[in-house]
Amino acid sequence: MGLRNLFRRKVRTILTVLGVVIGCLFIIITISIGYGMDKSFETQVKEYGSLTAITVRKWSYITDDEGNWLGEKTQKLDRKLVEQFKALDHVKTVTPVISYYDGNLISGKYISYANIIAMDMEAFSAFEFPDLTFGEYPTVEDNSTVIFGYNMPEPFYEGGRWDRMGKTKEIDLERDRLAYKFSGEYGQYRRNERKKEFVLPITNIAKMEESKSYYDYNIYMDLDYFEKAYRKYCDTLVVEDRKKALKLLDDYQEIQLNVDNIDNVEEVQDKISEMGFQSESLIQFLQPTIEASKTLQLIFFFLGAVSMFVSAISIANTMVMSIYERTKEIGIMKVLGCIVKDIRLLFLFEAGMIGFMGGVIGVGFSYLASFLINKYGQPLFGALMTGGAAMGDIEATYSIIPIYLPLLGLGISIIVGLLSGYFPARRATKISAIEAMRTEN
C-alpha cells in the first residue's frame, strides 16, 4: 500500500528521490576522495620516505618563509649533536648517517660500484625500511648483515665498472662470494706499502623487496659495524691520509630523526631551528597537498550536507502534500478501526522508502563517479596531491570506496527520510476522523 501511494504522483516522488540521490552521492564521494588521497599519500611516503622523518644535512639550503632559496650553509654534524637531538621532546629515534661512495664490490676478478649507507641498526625498523626477500636486518647479536636494495648490486664487469667492453658476471647474492674494498679505482687516500690492503668479506647478506624508492639503489650497513671495518681500512693508510680519512667518522653527512607523531614534526623542526640548524621533512612539501585535499573534501561535504538538507525539506513537503491529498483516506482508515500507530508507520514507511531508493541509486552513481574520477581526474587530483610540483610518476587512485561506505551512505539516506517524515506522519495521526470524512479529495 505504501509503495502504491508513493507512485500515485510519480513525478513528485522521482524529484524527491533525486534530491536524496545527489546528497548520498556527494557524501560517499567526499569520504572516498579523502580515503583515496590518504592511501595515495601512503604510497608517496613509501616512495619518498616517512612523514614523521626529519633530515638534517651537512650541506643544507636556506629558504625564506615562502620557501624561496636564499643560499647554502655547511652544518657541523657530530655525535654530540646526535645526543642533543635525542633529548628533544617527541623524538623517538635519532641516527647519524654516513654515505660512502668510494668503494667497490668484488667477486673474484669482477668489480661493481657500491654506495654504502651506514646508520644505527634501530633505524631500520624505526624508519620502516622495506621487508626483506631473504636474510635479516642487523641485530645486537649479529650486526654484520649487509642489506642490498632491490636493484643492487649493479652489474659486475671484469676490470671495473668503467670497462664496459669487458666480460660481465651475473651475481647470486645467496651463493657467490663477495667482498668490499673501501678504496675504489679512484681512491683519494694512499695505502702504506708495508701493510696489506684491507678487503671486507661479506658473509651475511640480506635483500630488500622492491619499494620503487631510493632504498632500491643503495646498500646498507649497521653504523658500528661500518665504523669498525672502516677503521681497519684506515689503519692501512699512510699517517697523513689516515687522519683525513678518519674525519668521516666524526663528521656525518646526515642525521635523521623519527618523530612520534606527524602533528609534532613542525614543532621538532622549530626546536632544531632554534639550535641553529636547518632541517627538512616531507611534511613541509606535502602540507599544501594535505590542506588542498581537506579543502576539497569540505567543499564536497558542504554540498552533500546542503543537498541532504534540501532533500529533507523535499521529503517533508512530499509527505505533507500526500496527507492533504489523502485526508479522506486517513479518515476512512480511522473509522474502520485502524490504530493510530499503524497510520504513523505507514507514512514513516513511505518516507523511509524515499530515502532508501535515493540511497540505493546514490550508491550506484557513487561507484560510477569514483570510476570517472580515477580515470579522468588526474589533471585536477594529481596536481592537488603533488601541490602542483612534479614528484615523478605516481600511480594513484584518487577515489576509493571502502566496503562500509555504501552502507553508511544508504543508512544516512534512510535516516534522513525517516526524520523528515516523522512530523508529517505525526500530523496524519491527529486528523479528526469526522472532519476527514467530510473532506473532498
Short mmCIF file of C-alpha atoms in Angstrom, two decimals:
data_model
loop_
_atom_site.label_atom_id
_atom_site.label_comp_id
_atom_site.label_asym_id
_atom_site.label_seq_id
_atom_site.Cartn_x
_atom_site.Cartn_y
_atom_site.Cartn_z
CA MET A 1 0.00 0.00 0.00
CA GLY A 2 2.82 2.37 0.89
CA LEU A 3 4.61 1.80 -2.43
CA ARG A 4 1.35 2.25 -4.35
CA ASN A 5 0.76 5.54 -2.62
CA LEU A 6 4.27 6.75 -3.48
CA PHE A 7 3.78 6.20 -7.19
CA ARG A 8 0.42 7.92 -7.36
CA ARG A 9 2.41 11.07 -8.02
CA LYS A 10 5.38 9.67 -9.93
CA VAL A 11 7.00 12.98 -10.94
CA ARG A 12 6.91 14.37 -7.41
CA THR A 13 8.31 11.15 -5.95
CA ILE A 14 11.08 10.94 -8.57
CA LEU A 15 12.16 14.55 -7.94
CA THR A 16 12.18 13.92 -4.19
CA VAL A 17 14.25 10.75 -4.63
CA LEU A 18 16.63 12.66 -6.93
CA GLY A 19 17.47 15.07 -4.11
CA VAL A 20 18.38 12.15 -1.86
CA VAL A 21 20.48 10.64 -4.67
CA ILE A 22 22.55 13.82 -5.00
CA GLY A 23 23.07 14.12 -1.27
CA CYS A 24 24.10 10.47 -0.89
CA LEU A 25 26.38 10.77 -3.92
CA PHE A 26 28.25 13.79 -2.54
CA ILE A 27 28.67 12.26 0.91
CA ILE A 28 30.09 8.99 -0.42
CA ILE A 29 32.36 10.70 -2.94
CA THR A 30 33.61 13.13 -0.26
CA ILE A 31 34.69 10.31 2.03
CA SER A 32 36.02 8.18 -0.85
CA ILE A 33 38.24 11.03 -2.08
CA GLY A 34 39.61 11.52 1.42
CA TYR A 35 40.22 7.79 1.78
CA GLY A 36 41.78 7.58 -1.68
CA MET A 37 44.10 10.51 -1.07
CA ASP A 38 45.15 9.07 2.29
CA LYS A 39 46.10 5.82 0.56
CA SER A 40 47.91 7.77 -2.17
CA PHE A 41 49.82 9.73 0.47
CA GLU A 42 50.89 6.40 1.97
CA THR A 43 52.17 5.39 -1.46
CA GLN A 44 54.13 8.64 -1.72
CA VAL A 45 55.54 8.09 1.74
CA LYS A 46 56.81 4.67 0.69
CA GLU A 47 58.45 6.23 -2.38
CA TYR A 48 59.96 9.29 -0.75
CA GLY A 49 60.28 8.46 2.95
CA SER A 50 58.23 8.82 6.12
CA LEU A 51 56.02 11.77 7.06
CA THR A 52 57.38 11.58 10.62
CA ALA A 53 61.03 11.70 9.49
CA ILE A 54 63.22 14.80 9.71
CA THR A 55 66.59 15.07 7.98
CA VAL A 56 69.42 17.41 8.95
CA ARG A 57 72.05 17.52 6.19
CA LYS A 58 75.66 18.63 6.33
CA TRP A 59 75.13 20.73 3.23
CA SER A 60 71.82 22.48 3.64
CA TYR A 61 69.97 25.20 1.77
CA ILE A 62 68.47 28.32 3.31
CA THR A 63 64.96 29.49 2.39
CA ASP A 64 62.66 32.30 3.47
CA ASP A 65 59.19 31.84 4.96
CA GLU A 66 57.73 31.43 1.48
CA GLY A 67 60.19 28.68 0.51
CA ASN A 68 62.35 30.83 -1.78
CA TRP A 69 66.02 29.81 -1.99
CA LEU A 70 68.40 32.23 -0.27
CA GLY A 71 71.69 30.34 -0.14
CA GLU A 72 73.53 27.34 1.30
CA LYS A 73 75.28 26.56 4.57
CA THR A 74 77.57 23.83 5.88
CA GLN A 75 76.48 22.35 9.19
CA LYS A 76 78.70 20.51 11.65
CA LEU A 77 77.03 17.16 12.38
CA ASP A 78 78.70 15.04 15.06
CA ARG A 79 77.89 12.58 17.83
CA LYS A 80 77.37 15.38 20.34
CA LEU A 81 74.63 16.85 18.19
CA VAL A 82 73.03 13.42 17.88
CA GLU A 83 72.74 13.23 21.66
CA GLN A 84 71.22 16.73 21.77
CA PHE A 85 68.60 15.71 19.21
CA LYS A 86 67.76 12.60 21.23
CA ALA A 87 66.91 14.83 24.19
CA LEU A 88 64.24 16.73 22.24
CA ASP A 89 60.59 16.11 23.09
CA HIS A 90 58.61 13.85 20.72
CA VAL A 91 61.77 12.40 19.14
CA LYS A 92 61.68 8.59 19.10
CA THR A 93 64.80 7.68 17.13
CA VAL A 94 67.92 9.55 16.02
CA THR A 95 70.59 8.08 13.80
CA PRO A 96 73.70 9.55 12.20
CA VAL A 97 74.15 8.64 8.54
CA ILE A 98 77.44 8.01 6.77
CA SER A 99 77.36 7.69 2.98
CA TYR A 100 80.47 6.14 1.48
CA TYR A 101 80.80 6.35 -2.28
CA ASP A 102 84.46 5.48 -2.91
CA GLY A 103 84.25 1.72 -2.76
CA ASN A 104 83.68 -1.38 -4.85
CA LEU A 105 82.15 -4.81 -4.54
CA ILE A 106 84.46 -7.60 -5.62
CA SER A 107 83.65 -11.10 -6.78
CA GLY A 108 86.81 -12.77 -7.97
CA LYS A 109 88.18 -10.65 -10.82
CA TYR A 110 84.85 -8.90 -11.33
CA ILE A 111 84.16 -5.49 -9.86
CA SER A 112 80.99 -3.43 -9.30
CA TYR A 113 80.25 0.01 -7.92
CA ALA A 114 78.60 0.18 -4.50
CA ASN A 115 77.25 3.07 -2.46
CA ILE A 116 77.27 2.18 1.24
CA ILE A 117 74.90 3.93 3.68
CA ALA A 118 75.65 3.24 7.34
CA MET A 119 73.19 4.02 10.13
CA ASP A 120 72.24 2.75 13.60
CA MET A 121 70.50 -0.62 13.43
CA GLU A 122 67.44 0.74 15.30
CA ALA A 123 66.74 2.99 12.34
CA PHE A 124 65.89 0.11 10.01
CA SER A 125 62.69 -0.63 11.93
CA ALA A 126 62.01 2.90 13.19
CA PHE A 127 62.05 4.35 9.66
CA GLU A 128 60.05 1.41 8.27
CA PHE A 129 62.59 0.07 5.80
CA PRO A 130 61.22 -2.36 3.18
CA ASP A 131 60.68 -6.01 4.03
CA LEU A 132 63.37 -8.50 3.05
CA THR A 133 63.18 -11.27 0.47
CA PHE A 134 65.85 -13.16 2.39
CA GLY A 135 68.14 -12.53 5.34
CA GLU A 136 67.56 -10.37 8.40
CA TYR A 137 68.30 -6.81 9.40
CA PRO A 138 71.27 -6.31 11.77
CA THR A 139 70.68 -7.25 15.40
CA VAL A 140 72.58 -6.77 18.64
CA GLU A 141 73.69 -10.40 18.43
CA ASP A 142 74.90 -10.05 14.83
CA ASN A 143 75.33 -6.62 13.29
CA SER A 144 77.38 -7.80 10.30
CA THR A 145 74.46 -8.01 7.87
CA VAL A 146 74.90 -6.10 4.61
CA ILE A 147 71.49 -5.21 3.15
CA PHE A 148 71.18 -4.85 -0.61
CA GLY A 149 68.47 -2.71 -2.19
CA TYR A 150 66.18 -4.40 -4.71
CA ASN A 151 68.18 -3.16 -7.73
CA MET A 152 71.57 -3.85 -6.18
CA PRO A 153 74.21 -4.87 -6.86
CA GLU A 154 74.94 -3.11 -10.13
CA PRO A 155 76.48 -5.17 -12.97
CA PHE A 156 79.88 -6.73 -12.32
CA TYR A 157 82.50 -6.09 -15.01
CA GLU A 158 85.85 -7.70 -15.46
CA GLY A 159 88.38 -4.97 -14.77
CA GLY A 160 85.96 -2.49 -13.20
CA ARG A 161 82.78 -0.60 -13.88
CA TRP A 162 84.38 1.68 -16.47
CA ASP A 163 85.47 -1.26 -18.59
CA ARG A 164 82.06 -1.81 -20.16
CA MET A 165 83.57 -3.75 -23.06
CA GLY A 166 84.86 -6.45 -20.73
CA LYS A 167 83.15 -9.61 -19.59
CA THR A 168 80.26 -9.42 -17.15
CA LYS A 169 79.17 -11.74 -14.38
CA GLU A 170 75.69 -12.40 -13.04
CA ILE A 171 75.94 -12.41 -9.25
CA ASP A 172 73.83 -14.62 -7.00
CA LEU A 173 73.87 -12.94 -3.59
CA GLU A 174 72.99 -16.17 -1.82
CA ARG A 175 75.75 -18.24 -3.42
CA ASP A 176 78.63 -16.16 -4.82
CA ARG A 177 81.49 -14.91 -2.69
CA LEU A 178 81.54 -11.15 -2.23
CA ALA A 179 83.89 -8.67 -0.62
CA TYR A 180 84.02 -4.90 -0.27
CA LYS A 181 87.10 -2.79 -0.97
CA PHE A 182 86.97 0.67 0.59
CA SER A 183 89.41 2.35 -1.75
CA GLY A 184 87.90 2.32 -5.23
CA GLU A 185 89.56 2.72 -8.59
CA TYR A 186 89.98 6.42 -7.97
CA GLY A 187 90.65 6.26 -4.22
CA GLN A 188 91.82 9.56 -2.79
CA TYR A 189 93.93 8.07 0.05
CA ARG A 190 97.36 6.41 -0.23
CA ARG A 191 97.96 2.98 1.22
CA ASN A 192 101.02 2.24 3.33
CA GLU A 193 103.01 -0.14 1.15
CA ARG A 194 104.17 -2.03 4.22
CA LYS A 195 100.61 -3.03 5.06
CA LYS A 196 98.33 -5.43 3.28
CA GLU A 197 95.33 -3.95 1.51
CA PHE A 198 92.18 -4.34 3.61
CA VAL A 199 89.19 -6.05 1.98
CA LEU A 200 85.97 -6.63 3.95
CA PRO A 201 84.49 -10.11 3.35
CA ILE A 202 80.70 -10.02 3.03
CA THR A 203 79.34 -13.22 4.53
CA ASN A 204 75.98 -12.13 5.93
CA ILE A 205 73.66 -10.75 3.22
CA ALA A 206 70.03 -9.63 3.13
CA LYS A 207 67.99 -8.41 0.16
CA MET A 208 65.15 -5.87 0.21
CA GLU A 209 61.83 -6.25 -1.54
CA GLU A 210 61.11 -3.74 -4.28
CA SER A 211 59.95 -0.40 -2.88
CA LYS A 212 60.22 1.77 -6.02
CA SER A 213 62.19 4.28 -3.97
CA TYR A 214 65.78 5.24 -3.24
CA TYR A 215 66.04 2.17 -0.98
CA ASP A 216 66.26 0.07 -4.15
CA TYR A 217 69.57 1.66 -5.23
CA ASN A 218 71.68 1.56 -2.06
CA ILE A 219 73.48 -0.88 0.18
CA TYR A 220 73.04 -0.54 3.94
CA MET A 221 75.15 -1.45 6.97
CA ASP A 222 74.91 -1.03 10.70
CA LEU A 223 76.93 2.05 11.68
CA ASP A 224 79.02 0.33 14.38
CA TYR A 225 79.94 -2.48 12.00
CA PHE A 226 80.84 0.00 9.28
CA GLU A 227 83.00 2.08 11.65
CA LYS A 228 84.88 -0.99 12.84
CA ALA A 229 85.62 -2.09 9.28
CA TYR A 230 86.46 1.45 8.14
CA ARG A 231 88.99 1.87 10.96
CA LYS A 232 90.72 -1.30 9.81
CA TYR A 233 90.90 0.18 6.34
CA CYS A 234 92.27 3.46 7.71
CA ASP A 235 95.00 1.56 9.57
CA THR A 236 96.41 0.53 6.18
CA LEU A 237 96.83 4.16 5.03
CA VAL A 238 99.83 6.44 5.38
CA VAL A 239 99.71 8.57 8.51
CA GLU A 240 98.78 11.83 6.79
CA ASP A 241 95.88 10.31 4.87
CA ARG A 242 94.76 8.22 7.84
CA LYS A 243 93.89 11.37 9.82
CA LYS A 244 91.94 12.76 6.88
CA ALA A 245 90.06 9.52 6.32
CA LEU A 246 89.07 9.14 9.99
CA LYS A 247 87.28 12.52 9.88
CA LEU A 248 84.48 10.74 8.01
CA LEU A 249 83.50 9.04 11.28
CA ASP A 250 83.28 12.30 13.23
CA ASP A 251 81.57 14.49 10.64
CA TYR A 252 78.34 12.92 9.42
CA GLN A 253 76.67 13.70 6.11
CA GLU A 254 73.20 13.45 7.65
CA ILE A 255 71.34 12.99 10.90
CA GLN A 256 67.85 11.51 10.64
CA LEU A 257 65.17 11.86 13.31
CA ASN A 258 61.93 9.96 13.69
CA VAL A 259 59.12 11.84 15.49
CA ASP A 260 56.36 10.12 17.48
CA ASN A 261 53.50 11.79 15.59
CA ILE A 262 53.04 13.67 12.34
CA ASP A 263 51.45 16.55 14.26
CA ASN A 264 54.72 17.12 16.16
CA VAL A 265 57.05 17.26 13.16
CA GLU A 266 56.86 21.04 12.75
CA GLU A 267 57.36 21.57 16.48
CA VAL A 268 60.54 19.48 16.45
CA GLN A 269 61.77 21.30 13.32
CA ASP A 270 61.24 24.63 15.09
CA LYS A 271 63.35 23.43 18.00
CA ILE A 272 66.08 22.33 15.61
CA SER A 273 65.99 25.79 14.01
CA GLU A 274 66.35 27.38 17.46
CA MET A 275 69.52 25.29 17.86
CA GLY A 276 70.86 26.93 14.68
CA PHE A 277 70.41 24.04 12.24
CA GLN A 278 68.44 23.72 9.03
CA SER A 279 66.23 20.66 8.62
CA GLU A 280 63.80 19.29 6.11
CA SER A 281 60.86 16.90 6.12
CA LEU A 282 58.28 15.59 3.71
CA ILE A 283 55.54 17.25 5.69
CA GLN A 284 56.90 20.61 4.52
CA PHE A 285 56.26 19.66 0.92
CA LEU A 286 53.07 17.65 1.44
CA GLN A 287 51.37 20.08 3.83
CA PRO A 288 49.94 22.21 0.97
CA THR A 289 48.71 18.98 -0.64
CA ILE A 290 47.05 17.82 2.56
CA GLU A 291 45.42 21.23 3.08
CA ALA A 292 44.15 21.26 -0.51
CA SER A 293 42.73 17.78 -0.03
CA LYS A 294 40.94 18.81 3.17
CA THR A 295 39.55 21.91 1.47
CA LEU A 296 38.23 19.86 -1.44
CA GLN A 297 36.63 17.38 0.96
CA LEU A 298 34.99 20.19 2.92
CA ILE A 299 33.54 21.64 -0.28
CA PHE A 300 32.09 18.29 -1.33
CA PHE A 301 30.83 17.59 2.19
CA PHE A 302 29.17 21.02 2.35
CA LEU A 303 27.47 20.38 -0.99
CA GLY A 304 26.35 16.97 0.24
CA ALA A 305 25.02 18.40 3.51
CA VAL A 306 23.13 21.16 1.68
CA SER A 307 21.72 18.61 -0.74
CA MET A 308 20.62 16.34 2.12
CA PHE A 309 19.01 19.30 3.90
CA VAL A 310 17.10 20.23 0.75
CA SER A 311 16.16 16.57 0.34
CA ALA A 312 14.82 16.50 3.90
CA ILE A 313 12.65 19.54 3.17
CA SER A 314 11.53 17.98 -0.09
CA ILE A 315 10.59 14.70 1.62
CA ALA A 316 8.70 16.57 4.33
CA ASN A 317 6.89 18.61 1.68
CA THR A 318 6.02 15.46 -0.29
CA MET A 319 4.62 13.76 2.81
CA VAL A 320 2.60 16.84 3.84
CA MET A 321 1.11 17.12 0.35
CA SER A 322 0.35 13.39 0.46
CA ILE A 323 -1.50 13.85 3.75
CA TYR A 324 -3.60 16.69 2.31
CA GLU A 325 -4.45 14.60 -0.74
CA ARG A 326 -5.31 11.54 1.37
CA THR A 327 -7.15 13.17 4.23
CA LYS A 328 -10.38 11.33 3.46
CA GLU A 329 -8.46 8.06 3.14
CA ILE A 330 -6.99 8.64 6.60
CA GLY A 331 -10.49 9.27 7.95
CA ILE A 332 -11.77 6.01 6.44
CA MET A 333 -8.88 4.08 8.00
CA LYS A 334 -9.71 5.51 11.41
CA VAL A 335 -13.42 4.76 11.01
CA LEU A 336 -12.59 1.18 10.05
CA GLY A 337 -10.66 0.83 13.30
CA CYS A 338 -7.08 1.24 12.10
CA ILE A 339 -4.96 2.14 15.11
CA VAL A 340 -3.03 5.42 15.18
CA LYS A 341 0.33 3.64 15.34
CA ASP A 342 -0.32 1.86 12.04
CA ILE A 343 -1.17 5.14 10.29
CA ARG A 344 2.03 6.70 11.59
CA LEU A 345 4.09 3.68 10.49
CA LEU A 346 2.51 3.82 7.02
CA PHE A 347 3.70 7.37 6.41
CA LEU A 348 7.10 6.68 8.02
CA PHE A 349 7.44 3.67 5.70
CA GLU A 350 6.77 5.87 2.67
CA ALA A 351 9.31 8.48 3.84
CA GLY A 352 11.86 5.78 4.62
CA MET A 353 11.33 4.21 1.17
CA ILE A 354 12.07 7.55 -0.48
CA GLY A 355 15.34 7.68 1.47
CA PHE A 356 16.08 4.02 0.69
CA MET A 357 15.50 4.36 -3.07
CA GLY A 358 17.56 7.56 -3.18
CA GLY A 359 20.33 5.87 -1.20
CA VAL A 360 20.47 2.78 -3.43
CA ILE A 361 20.58 4.87 -6.61
CA GLY A 362 23.08 7.25 -4.98
CA VAL A 363 25.39 4.34 -4.11
CA GLY A 364 25.25 3.14 -7.72
CA PHE A 365 26.08 6.60 -9.06
CA SER A 366 28.88 6.88 -6.48
CA TYR A 367 30.68 3.88 -7.95
CA LEU A 368 30.28 5.38 -11.41
CA ALA A 369 31.56 8.78 -10.21
CA SER A 370 34.51 7.09 -8.46
CA PHE A 371 35.43 5.28 -11.68
CA LEU A 372 35.27 8.52 -13.69
CA ILE A 373 37.36 10.41 -11.11
CA ASN A 374 40.08 7.75 -11.18
CA LYS A 375 40.04 7.56 -14.97
CA TYR A 376 39.80 11.23 -15.90
CA GLY A 377 40.58 13.17 -12.71
CA GLN A 378 44.39 13.03 -12.91
CA PRO A 379 44.88 16.69 -14.02
CA LEU A 380 42.95 18.02 -11.00
CA PHE A 381 43.63 15.47 -8.29
CA GLY A 382 47.21 14.76 -9.43
CA ALA A 383 48.01 18.46 -9.06
CA LEU A 384 46.37 18.55 -5.63
CA MET A 385 48.34 15.53 -4.43
CA THR A 386 51.68 16.92 -5.53
CA GLY A 387 50.95 20.51 -4.57
CA GLY A 388 51.45 21.49 -8.19
CA ALA A 389 55.01 20.12 -8.16
CA ALA A 390 56.38 17.23 -10.13
CA MET A 391 57.06 14.23 -7.94
CA GLY A 392 57.66 11.62 -10.57
CA ASP A 393 55.25 9.11 -11.98
CA ILE A 394 52.77 8.48 -9.21
CA GLU A 395 50.25 5.72 -9.81
CA ALA A 396 47.43 6.97 -7.63
CA THR A 397 43.80 6.11 -7.02
CA TYR A 398 42.06 9.33 -6.13
CA SER A 399 38.73 7.84 -5.03
CA ILE A 400 38.45 4.58 -3.08
CA ILE A 401 35.10 3.36 -1.76
CA PRO A 402 35.68 1.03 1.21
CA ILE A 403 33.04 -1.61 1.86
CA TYR A 404 31.46 0.24 4.78
CA LEU A 405 30.88 3.46 2.82
CA PRO A 406 27.88 2.35 0.68
CA LEU A 407 26.19 1.08 3.86
CA LEU A 408 26.91 4.38 5.57
CA GLY A 409 25.51 6.40 2.65
CA LEU A 410 22.41 4.19 2.47
CA GLY A 411 21.91 4.43 6.23
CA ILE A 412 22.15 8.23 6.22
CA SER A 413 19.65 8.41 3.37
CA ILE A 414 17.12 6.22 5.21
CA ILE A 415 17.59 8.15 8.47
CA VAL A 416 17.08 11.48 6.68
CA GLY A 417 13.90 10.07 5.12
CA LEU A 418 12.55 8.83 8.45
CA LEU A 419 13.37 12.07 10.29
CA SER A 420 11.82 14.15 7.53
CA GLY A 421 8.67 12.03 7.54
CA TYR A 422 8.22 11.93 11.31
CA PHE A 423 6.33 15.18 11.81
CA PRO A 424 4.07 14.74 8.74
CA ALA A 425 3.30 11.20 9.98
CA ARG A 426 2.52 12.55 13.41
CA ARG A 427 0.27 15.18 11.82
CA ALA A 428 -1.61 12.45 9.97
CA THR A 429 -2.43 10.66 13.24
CA LYS A 430 -4.00 13.81 14.70
CA ILE A 431 -6.51 14.37 11.89
CA SER A 432 -10.10 14.04 13.14
CA ALA A 433 -11.89 11.11 11.53
CA ILE A 434 -15.19 13.05 11.23
CA GLU A 435 -13.53 16.09 9.68
CA ALA A 436 -11.52 13.84 7.37
CA MET A 437 -14.68 12.09 6.11
CA ARG A 438 -16.17 15.46 5.15
CA THR A 439 -13.13 16.37 3.04
CA GLU A 440 -13.42 16.14 -0.72
CA ASN A 441 -10.33 14.78 -2.46
#
